[in-house]
Rosetta silent file (secondary structure, phi, psi, omega in degrees, C-alpha in Angstrom):
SEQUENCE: XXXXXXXXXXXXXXXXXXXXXXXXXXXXXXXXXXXXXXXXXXXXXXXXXXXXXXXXXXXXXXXXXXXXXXXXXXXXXXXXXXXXXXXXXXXXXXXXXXXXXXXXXXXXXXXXXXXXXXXXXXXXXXXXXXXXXXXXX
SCORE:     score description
SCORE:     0.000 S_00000001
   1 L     0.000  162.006 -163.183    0.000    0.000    0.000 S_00000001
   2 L  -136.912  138.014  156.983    1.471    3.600   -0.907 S_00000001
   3 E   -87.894  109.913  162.015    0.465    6.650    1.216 S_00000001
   4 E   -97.773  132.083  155.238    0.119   10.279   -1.029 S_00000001
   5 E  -136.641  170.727  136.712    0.139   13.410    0.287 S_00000001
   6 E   -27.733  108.196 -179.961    1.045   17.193   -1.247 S_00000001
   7 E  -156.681  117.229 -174.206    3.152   19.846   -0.811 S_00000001
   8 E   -86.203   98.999  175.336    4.273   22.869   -2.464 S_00000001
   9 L    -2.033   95.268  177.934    7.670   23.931   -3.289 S_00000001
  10 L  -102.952  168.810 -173.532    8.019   27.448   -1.085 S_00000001
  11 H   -31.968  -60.036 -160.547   10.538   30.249   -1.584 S_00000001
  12 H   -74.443  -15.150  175.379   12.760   29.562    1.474 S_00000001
  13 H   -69.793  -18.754 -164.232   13.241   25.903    0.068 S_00000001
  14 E   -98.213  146.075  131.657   15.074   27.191   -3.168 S_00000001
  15 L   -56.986  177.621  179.300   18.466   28.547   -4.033 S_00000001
  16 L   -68.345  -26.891  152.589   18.828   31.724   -5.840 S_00000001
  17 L   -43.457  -22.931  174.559   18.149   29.422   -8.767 S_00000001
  18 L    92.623  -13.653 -171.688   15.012   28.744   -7.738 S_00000001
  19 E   -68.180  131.287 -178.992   16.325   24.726   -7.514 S_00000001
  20 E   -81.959  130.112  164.658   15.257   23.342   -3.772 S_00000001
  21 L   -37.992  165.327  163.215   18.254   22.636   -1.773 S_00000001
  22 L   -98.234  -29.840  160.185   18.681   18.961   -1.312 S_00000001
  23 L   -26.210  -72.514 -173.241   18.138   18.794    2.777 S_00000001
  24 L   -16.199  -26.922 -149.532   14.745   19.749    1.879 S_00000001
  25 H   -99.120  -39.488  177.513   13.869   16.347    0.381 S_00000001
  26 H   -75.548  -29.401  152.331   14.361   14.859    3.742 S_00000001
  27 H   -36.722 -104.909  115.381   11.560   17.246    5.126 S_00000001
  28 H    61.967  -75.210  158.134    9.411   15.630    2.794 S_00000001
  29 H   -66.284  -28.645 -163.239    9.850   11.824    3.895 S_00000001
  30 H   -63.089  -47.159 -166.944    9.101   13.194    7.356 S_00000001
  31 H   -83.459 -122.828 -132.622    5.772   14.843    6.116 S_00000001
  32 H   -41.657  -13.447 -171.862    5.158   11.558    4.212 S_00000001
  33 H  -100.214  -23.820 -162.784    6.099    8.829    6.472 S_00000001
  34 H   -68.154  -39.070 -170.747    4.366   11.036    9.435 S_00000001
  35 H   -81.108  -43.544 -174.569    0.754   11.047    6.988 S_00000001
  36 H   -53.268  -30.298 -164.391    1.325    6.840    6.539 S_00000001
  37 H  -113.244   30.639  131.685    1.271    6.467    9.990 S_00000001
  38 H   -74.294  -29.397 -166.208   -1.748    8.748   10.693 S_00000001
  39 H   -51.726  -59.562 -174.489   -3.377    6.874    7.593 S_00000001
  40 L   -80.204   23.811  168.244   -2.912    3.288    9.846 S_00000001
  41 L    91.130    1.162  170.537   -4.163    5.282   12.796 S_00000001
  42 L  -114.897  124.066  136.883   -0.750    6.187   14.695 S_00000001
  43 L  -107.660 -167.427 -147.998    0.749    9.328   15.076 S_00000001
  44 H   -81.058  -27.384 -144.023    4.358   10.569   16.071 S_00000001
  45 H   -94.138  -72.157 -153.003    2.751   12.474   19.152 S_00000001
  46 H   -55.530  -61.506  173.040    0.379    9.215   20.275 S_00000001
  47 H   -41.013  -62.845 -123.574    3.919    6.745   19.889 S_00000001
  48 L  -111.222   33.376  169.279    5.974    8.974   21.928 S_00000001
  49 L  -109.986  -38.660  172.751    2.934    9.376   24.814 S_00000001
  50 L   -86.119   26.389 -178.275    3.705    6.002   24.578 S_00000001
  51 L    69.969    1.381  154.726    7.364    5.877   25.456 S_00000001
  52 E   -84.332  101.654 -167.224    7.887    5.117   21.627 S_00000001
  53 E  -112.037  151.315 -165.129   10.709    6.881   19.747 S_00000001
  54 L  -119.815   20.055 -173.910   11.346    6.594   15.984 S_00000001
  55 L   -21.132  115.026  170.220   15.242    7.525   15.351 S_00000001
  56 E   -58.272  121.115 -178.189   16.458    7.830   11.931 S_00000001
  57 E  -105.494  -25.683  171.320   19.264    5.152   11.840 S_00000001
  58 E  -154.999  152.502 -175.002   19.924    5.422    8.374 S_00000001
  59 E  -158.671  155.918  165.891   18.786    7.258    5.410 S_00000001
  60 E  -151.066 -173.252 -179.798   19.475    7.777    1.642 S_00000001
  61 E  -154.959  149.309  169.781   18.252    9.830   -1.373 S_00000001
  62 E  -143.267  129.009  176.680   19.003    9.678   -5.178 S_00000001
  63 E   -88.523  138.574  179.308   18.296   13.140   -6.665 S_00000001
  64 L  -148.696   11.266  109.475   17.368   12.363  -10.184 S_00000001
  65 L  -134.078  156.421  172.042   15.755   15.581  -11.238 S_00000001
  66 L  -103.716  152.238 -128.921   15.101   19.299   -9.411 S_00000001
  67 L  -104.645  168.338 -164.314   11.965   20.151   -7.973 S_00000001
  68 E  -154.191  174.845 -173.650   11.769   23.952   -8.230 S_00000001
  69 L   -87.466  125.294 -172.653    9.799   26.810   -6.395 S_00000001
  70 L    52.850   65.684   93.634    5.883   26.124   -6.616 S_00000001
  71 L   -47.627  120.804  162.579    6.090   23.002   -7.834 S_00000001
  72 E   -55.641  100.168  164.980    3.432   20.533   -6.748 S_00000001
  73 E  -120.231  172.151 -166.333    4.664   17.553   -5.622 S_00000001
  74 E   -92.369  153.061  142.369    3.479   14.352   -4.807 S_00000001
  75 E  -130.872  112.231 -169.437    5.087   12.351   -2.115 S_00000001
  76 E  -101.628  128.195 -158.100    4.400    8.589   -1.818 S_00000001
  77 E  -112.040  145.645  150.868    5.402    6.778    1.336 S_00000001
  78 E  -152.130  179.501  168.262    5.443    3.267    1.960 S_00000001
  79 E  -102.815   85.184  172.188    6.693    0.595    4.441 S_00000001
  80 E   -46.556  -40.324 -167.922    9.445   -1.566    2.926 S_00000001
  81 E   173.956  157.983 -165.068    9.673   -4.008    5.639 S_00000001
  82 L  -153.661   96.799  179.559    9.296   -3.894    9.761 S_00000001
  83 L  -127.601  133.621  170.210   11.915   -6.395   11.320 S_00000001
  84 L    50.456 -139.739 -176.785   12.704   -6.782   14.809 S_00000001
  85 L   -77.977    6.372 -147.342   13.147   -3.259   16.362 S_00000001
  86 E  -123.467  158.983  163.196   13.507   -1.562   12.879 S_00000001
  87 E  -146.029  160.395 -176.053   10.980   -0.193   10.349 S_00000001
  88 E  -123.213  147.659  166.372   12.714    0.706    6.693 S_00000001
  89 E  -116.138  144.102  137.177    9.935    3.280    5.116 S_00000001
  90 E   -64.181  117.815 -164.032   10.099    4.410    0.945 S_00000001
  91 E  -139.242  138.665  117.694    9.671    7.657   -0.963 S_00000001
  92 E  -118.230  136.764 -167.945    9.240    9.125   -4.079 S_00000001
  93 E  -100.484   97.821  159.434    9.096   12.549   -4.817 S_00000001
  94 E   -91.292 -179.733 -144.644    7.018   13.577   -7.881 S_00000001
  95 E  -140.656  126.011  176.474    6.355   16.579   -9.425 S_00000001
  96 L   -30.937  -75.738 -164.156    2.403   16.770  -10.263 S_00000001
  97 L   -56.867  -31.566 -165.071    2.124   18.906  -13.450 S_00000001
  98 L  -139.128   41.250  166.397    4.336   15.955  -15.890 S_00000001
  99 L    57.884  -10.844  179.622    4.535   12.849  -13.472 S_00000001
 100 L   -38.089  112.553 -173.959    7.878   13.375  -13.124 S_00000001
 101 E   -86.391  145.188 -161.629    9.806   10.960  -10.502 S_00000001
 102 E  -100.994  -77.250  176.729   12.196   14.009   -8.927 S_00000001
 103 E  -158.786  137.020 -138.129   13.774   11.481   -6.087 S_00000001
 104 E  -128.317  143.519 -172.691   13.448    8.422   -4.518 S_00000001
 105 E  -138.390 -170.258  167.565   14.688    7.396   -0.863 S_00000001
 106 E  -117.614  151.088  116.223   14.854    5.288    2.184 S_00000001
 107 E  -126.688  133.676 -159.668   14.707    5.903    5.951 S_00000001
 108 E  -104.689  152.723 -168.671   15.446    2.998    8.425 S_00000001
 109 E  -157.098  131.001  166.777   14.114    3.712   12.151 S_00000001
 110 E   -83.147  153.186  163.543   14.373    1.818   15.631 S_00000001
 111 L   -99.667  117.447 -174.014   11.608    1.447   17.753 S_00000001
 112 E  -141.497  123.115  149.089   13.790    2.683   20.889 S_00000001
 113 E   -71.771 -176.301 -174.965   12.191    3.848   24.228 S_00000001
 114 L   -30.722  -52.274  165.794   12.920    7.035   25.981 S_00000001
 115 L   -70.946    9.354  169.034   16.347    6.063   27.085 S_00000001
 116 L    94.261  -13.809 -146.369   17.291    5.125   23.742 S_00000001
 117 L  -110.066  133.869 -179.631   17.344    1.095   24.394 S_00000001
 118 E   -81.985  124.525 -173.243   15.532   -0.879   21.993 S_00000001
 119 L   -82.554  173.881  156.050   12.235   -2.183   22.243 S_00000001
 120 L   -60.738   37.838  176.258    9.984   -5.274   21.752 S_00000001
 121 H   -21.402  -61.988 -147.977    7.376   -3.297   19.007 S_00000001
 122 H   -74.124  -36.032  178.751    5.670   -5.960   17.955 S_00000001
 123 H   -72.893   -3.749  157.338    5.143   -7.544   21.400 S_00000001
 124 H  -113.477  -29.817  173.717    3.569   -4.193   22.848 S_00000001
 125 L  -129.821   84.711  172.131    2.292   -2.573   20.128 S_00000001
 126 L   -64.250  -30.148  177.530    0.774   -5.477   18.190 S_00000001
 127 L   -87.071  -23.227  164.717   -1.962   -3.612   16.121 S_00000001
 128 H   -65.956  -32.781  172.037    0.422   -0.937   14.960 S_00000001
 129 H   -73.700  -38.324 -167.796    2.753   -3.513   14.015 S_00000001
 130 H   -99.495  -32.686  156.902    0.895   -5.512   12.116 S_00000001
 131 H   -38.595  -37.906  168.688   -0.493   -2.373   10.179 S_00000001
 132 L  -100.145    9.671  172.943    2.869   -1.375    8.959 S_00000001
 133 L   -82.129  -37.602 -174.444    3.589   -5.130    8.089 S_00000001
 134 L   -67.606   -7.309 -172.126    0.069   -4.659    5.805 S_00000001
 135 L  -102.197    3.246  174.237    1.344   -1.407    4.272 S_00000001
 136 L   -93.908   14.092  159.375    4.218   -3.049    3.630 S_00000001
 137 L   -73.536    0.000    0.000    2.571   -5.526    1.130 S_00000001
């Protein structure tokens, strides 16, 4: 299953070129993997009420064209896979008006409580768990 949400290219995101920095892009998965997991009924604020933290452990991006100021883009999220204390999430960033894939990424995340220490996910939070194993199908 693929999550979409929206976003528009704003000023302060650009160079004097008008070309969005590349940091920006990372912004992006955040607002997309953040709407997947309201979609299955979690958010970031609800985990971390629960003593559930989401650390980026890894991350990558391949720019493969740029997205420009007010541009529409698309961003599609998914759930690659949810092993052990890890979740790996998916992105691509497309650009509305021509379909255009922009750039496509990763980010890998622990399920770590407060202190940092890794948890048991699936054995406490079984329904959340098994939601991002379905969106990862």
């Amino acid at each position: 299953m693929i999550s979409r949400c929206e976003t528009t290219v704003r000023y302060a995101e650009t160079d004097q070129m008008a070309v969005v920095y590349h940091g920006n892009y990372f912004t992006w998965f955040e607002i997309g993997r953040t709407t997947l997991l309201k979609e299955i009924g979690y958010s970031y604020k609800e985990l971390e009420n629960k003593n559930v933290m989401l650390p980026v452990i890894d991350v990558t991006c391949q720019y493969i064209a740029p997205a420009k100021y007010d541009d529409v883009l698309i961003i599609e999220s998914k759930v690659d896979k949810v092993m052990g204390a890890r979740v790996t999430f998916s992105y691509n960033i497309i650009r509305k008006d021509d379909n255009k894939l922009l750039a496509k990424g990763k980010t890998t995340h622990a399920f770590v409580g407060k202190g940092f220490k890794p948890i048991n996910f699936k054995k406490h939070f079984r329904d959340c768990y098994e939601k991002l194993n379905k969106y990862s199908q």
